[in-house]
Short mmCIF file of C-alpha atoms in Angstrom, two decimals:
data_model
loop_
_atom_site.label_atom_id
_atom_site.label_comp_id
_atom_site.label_asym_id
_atom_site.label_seq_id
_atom_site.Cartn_x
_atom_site.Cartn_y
_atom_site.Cartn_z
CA UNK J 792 76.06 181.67 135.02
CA UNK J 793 72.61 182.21 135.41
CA UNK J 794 69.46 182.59 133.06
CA UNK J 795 68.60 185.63 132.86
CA UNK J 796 65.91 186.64 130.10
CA UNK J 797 64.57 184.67 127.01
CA UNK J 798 63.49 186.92 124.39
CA UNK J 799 61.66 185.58 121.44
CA UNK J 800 62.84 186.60 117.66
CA UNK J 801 60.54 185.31 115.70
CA UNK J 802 63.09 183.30 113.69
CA UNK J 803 63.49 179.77 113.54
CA UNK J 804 66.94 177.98 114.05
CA UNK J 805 68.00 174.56 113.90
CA UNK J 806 68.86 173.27 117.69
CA UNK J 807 70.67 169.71 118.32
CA UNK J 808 70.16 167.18 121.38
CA UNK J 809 73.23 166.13 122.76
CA UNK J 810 73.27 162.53 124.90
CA UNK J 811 76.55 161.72 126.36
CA UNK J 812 76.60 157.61 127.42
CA UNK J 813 77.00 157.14 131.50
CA UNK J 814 77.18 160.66 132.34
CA UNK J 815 74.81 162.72 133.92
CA UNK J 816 76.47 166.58 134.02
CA UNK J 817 79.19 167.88 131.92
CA UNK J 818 80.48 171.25 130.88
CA UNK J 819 80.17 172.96 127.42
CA UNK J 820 81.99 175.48 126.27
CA UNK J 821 80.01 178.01 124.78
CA UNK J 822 81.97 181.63 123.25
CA UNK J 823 84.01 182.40 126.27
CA UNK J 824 81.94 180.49 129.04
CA UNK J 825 81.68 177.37 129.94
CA UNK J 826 78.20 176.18 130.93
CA UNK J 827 76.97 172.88 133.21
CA UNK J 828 74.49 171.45 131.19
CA UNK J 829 72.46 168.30 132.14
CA UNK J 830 72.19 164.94 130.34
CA UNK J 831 68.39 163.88 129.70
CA UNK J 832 68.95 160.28 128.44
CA UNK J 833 67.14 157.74 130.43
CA UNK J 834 64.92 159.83 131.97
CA UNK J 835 61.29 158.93 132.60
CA UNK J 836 59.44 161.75 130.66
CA UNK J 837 56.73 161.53 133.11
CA UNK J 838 59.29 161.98 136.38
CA UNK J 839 59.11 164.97 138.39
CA UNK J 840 60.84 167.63 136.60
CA UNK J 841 61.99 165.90 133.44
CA UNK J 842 60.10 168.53 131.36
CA UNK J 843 61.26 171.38 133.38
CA UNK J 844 64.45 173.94 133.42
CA UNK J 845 67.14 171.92 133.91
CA UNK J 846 69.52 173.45 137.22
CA UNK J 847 71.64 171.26 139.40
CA UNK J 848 69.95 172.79 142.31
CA UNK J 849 68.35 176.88 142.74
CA UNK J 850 67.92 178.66 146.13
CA UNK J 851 64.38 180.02 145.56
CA UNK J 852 64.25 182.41 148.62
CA UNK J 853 65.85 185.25 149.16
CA UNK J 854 68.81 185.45 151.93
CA UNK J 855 68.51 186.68 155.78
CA UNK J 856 64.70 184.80 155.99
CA UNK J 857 66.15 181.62 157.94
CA UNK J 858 65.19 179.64 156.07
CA UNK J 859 65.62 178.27 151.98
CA UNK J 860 63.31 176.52 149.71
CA UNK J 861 65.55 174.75 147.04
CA UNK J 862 64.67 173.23 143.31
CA UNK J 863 66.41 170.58 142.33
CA UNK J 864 66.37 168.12 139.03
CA UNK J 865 66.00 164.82 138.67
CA UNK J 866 68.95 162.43 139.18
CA UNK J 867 68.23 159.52 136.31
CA UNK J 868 67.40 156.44 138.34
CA UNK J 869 67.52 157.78 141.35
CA UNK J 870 65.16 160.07 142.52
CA UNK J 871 62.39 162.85 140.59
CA UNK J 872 63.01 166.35 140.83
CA UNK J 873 62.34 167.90 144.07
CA UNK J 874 61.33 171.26 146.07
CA UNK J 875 62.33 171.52 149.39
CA UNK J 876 62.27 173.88 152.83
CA UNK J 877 65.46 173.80 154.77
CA UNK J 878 66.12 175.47 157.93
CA UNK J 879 69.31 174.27 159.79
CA UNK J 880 69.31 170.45 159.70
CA UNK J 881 65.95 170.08 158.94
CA UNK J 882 64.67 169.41 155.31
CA UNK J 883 60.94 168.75 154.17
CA UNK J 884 60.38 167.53 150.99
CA UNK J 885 57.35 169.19 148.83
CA UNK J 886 54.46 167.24 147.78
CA UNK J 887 53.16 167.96 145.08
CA UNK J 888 49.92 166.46 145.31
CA UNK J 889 49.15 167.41 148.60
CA UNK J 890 50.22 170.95 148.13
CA UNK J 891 52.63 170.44 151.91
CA UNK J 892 55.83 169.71 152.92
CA UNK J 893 56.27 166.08 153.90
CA UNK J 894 56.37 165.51 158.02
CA UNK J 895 56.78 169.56 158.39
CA UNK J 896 54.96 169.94 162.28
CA UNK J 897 51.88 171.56 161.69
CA UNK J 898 52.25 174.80 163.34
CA UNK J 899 55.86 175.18 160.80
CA UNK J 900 53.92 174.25 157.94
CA UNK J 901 51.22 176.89 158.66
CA UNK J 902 53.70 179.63 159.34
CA UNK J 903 55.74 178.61 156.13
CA UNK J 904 52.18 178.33 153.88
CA UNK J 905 51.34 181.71 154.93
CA UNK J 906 54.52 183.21 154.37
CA UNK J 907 54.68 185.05 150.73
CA UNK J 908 58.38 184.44 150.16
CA UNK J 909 57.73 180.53 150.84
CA UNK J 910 54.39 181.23 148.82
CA UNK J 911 56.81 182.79 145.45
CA UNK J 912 59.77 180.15 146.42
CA UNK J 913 56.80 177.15 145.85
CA UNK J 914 55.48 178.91 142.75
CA UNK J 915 58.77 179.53 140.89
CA UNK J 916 59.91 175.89 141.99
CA UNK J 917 56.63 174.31 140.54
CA UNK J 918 58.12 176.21 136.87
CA UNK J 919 61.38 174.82 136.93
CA UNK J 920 60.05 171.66 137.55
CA UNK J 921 57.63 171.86 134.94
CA UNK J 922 54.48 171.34 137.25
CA UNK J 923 51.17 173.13 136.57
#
């Protein structure tokens, strides 16, 4: 299942936070569906990607480029959320800060900067993950 619009009503509801002890993931049954949802408890608030849309992990590109740029959350004392650029067996991890992938050659990480599907993939990852 997958997120498809948000659409704002103008009414007001009453919502509940949910913290299951020692798990991480679990499924909720919603009307017919059940959804994955993601347990927040524990989490740094200022880790990469604990404000952001919660997803296990998102293909960002579209298929048939090569290549995939991927969003994923944070794992609670493990790791922050990350955006990354596979191709094959090779993964680069995006810094933030820098605005790069990590140890990407040079002449890949120019070709992949300048390409506007990597350009969107980086964008839309930054939302998820709650960076401006």
């Amino acid at each position: 299942m997958e997120l498809v619009a948000v659409t704002a009503t103008g009414q007001t509801a009453t919502v509940h936070n949910l913290n299951v002890a020692d798990l991480h993931s679990y499924h909720v049954q919603t009307g017919d569906h059940w959804v994955l949802v993601h347990n927040m408890c524990n989490v740094d608030p200022d880790m990469l990607g604990a404000k952001g849309t919660q997803v296990m992990s998102k293909t960002l590109t579209k298929p048939g480029l090569g290549y995939r740029i991927d969003v994923e959350n944070p794992a609670p004392g493990v790791r922050p959320g990350q955006l990354h650029y596979q191709r094959d067996a090779e993964k680069f991890l995006y810094d933030f800060d820098t605005e790069a992938f990590r140890e990407m050659p040079e002449s890949l990480q120019r070709e992949v900067l300048r390409d506007p599907h990597a350009q969107r993939a980086i964008a839309k990852g930054k939302t998820y993950l709650g960076v401006s």
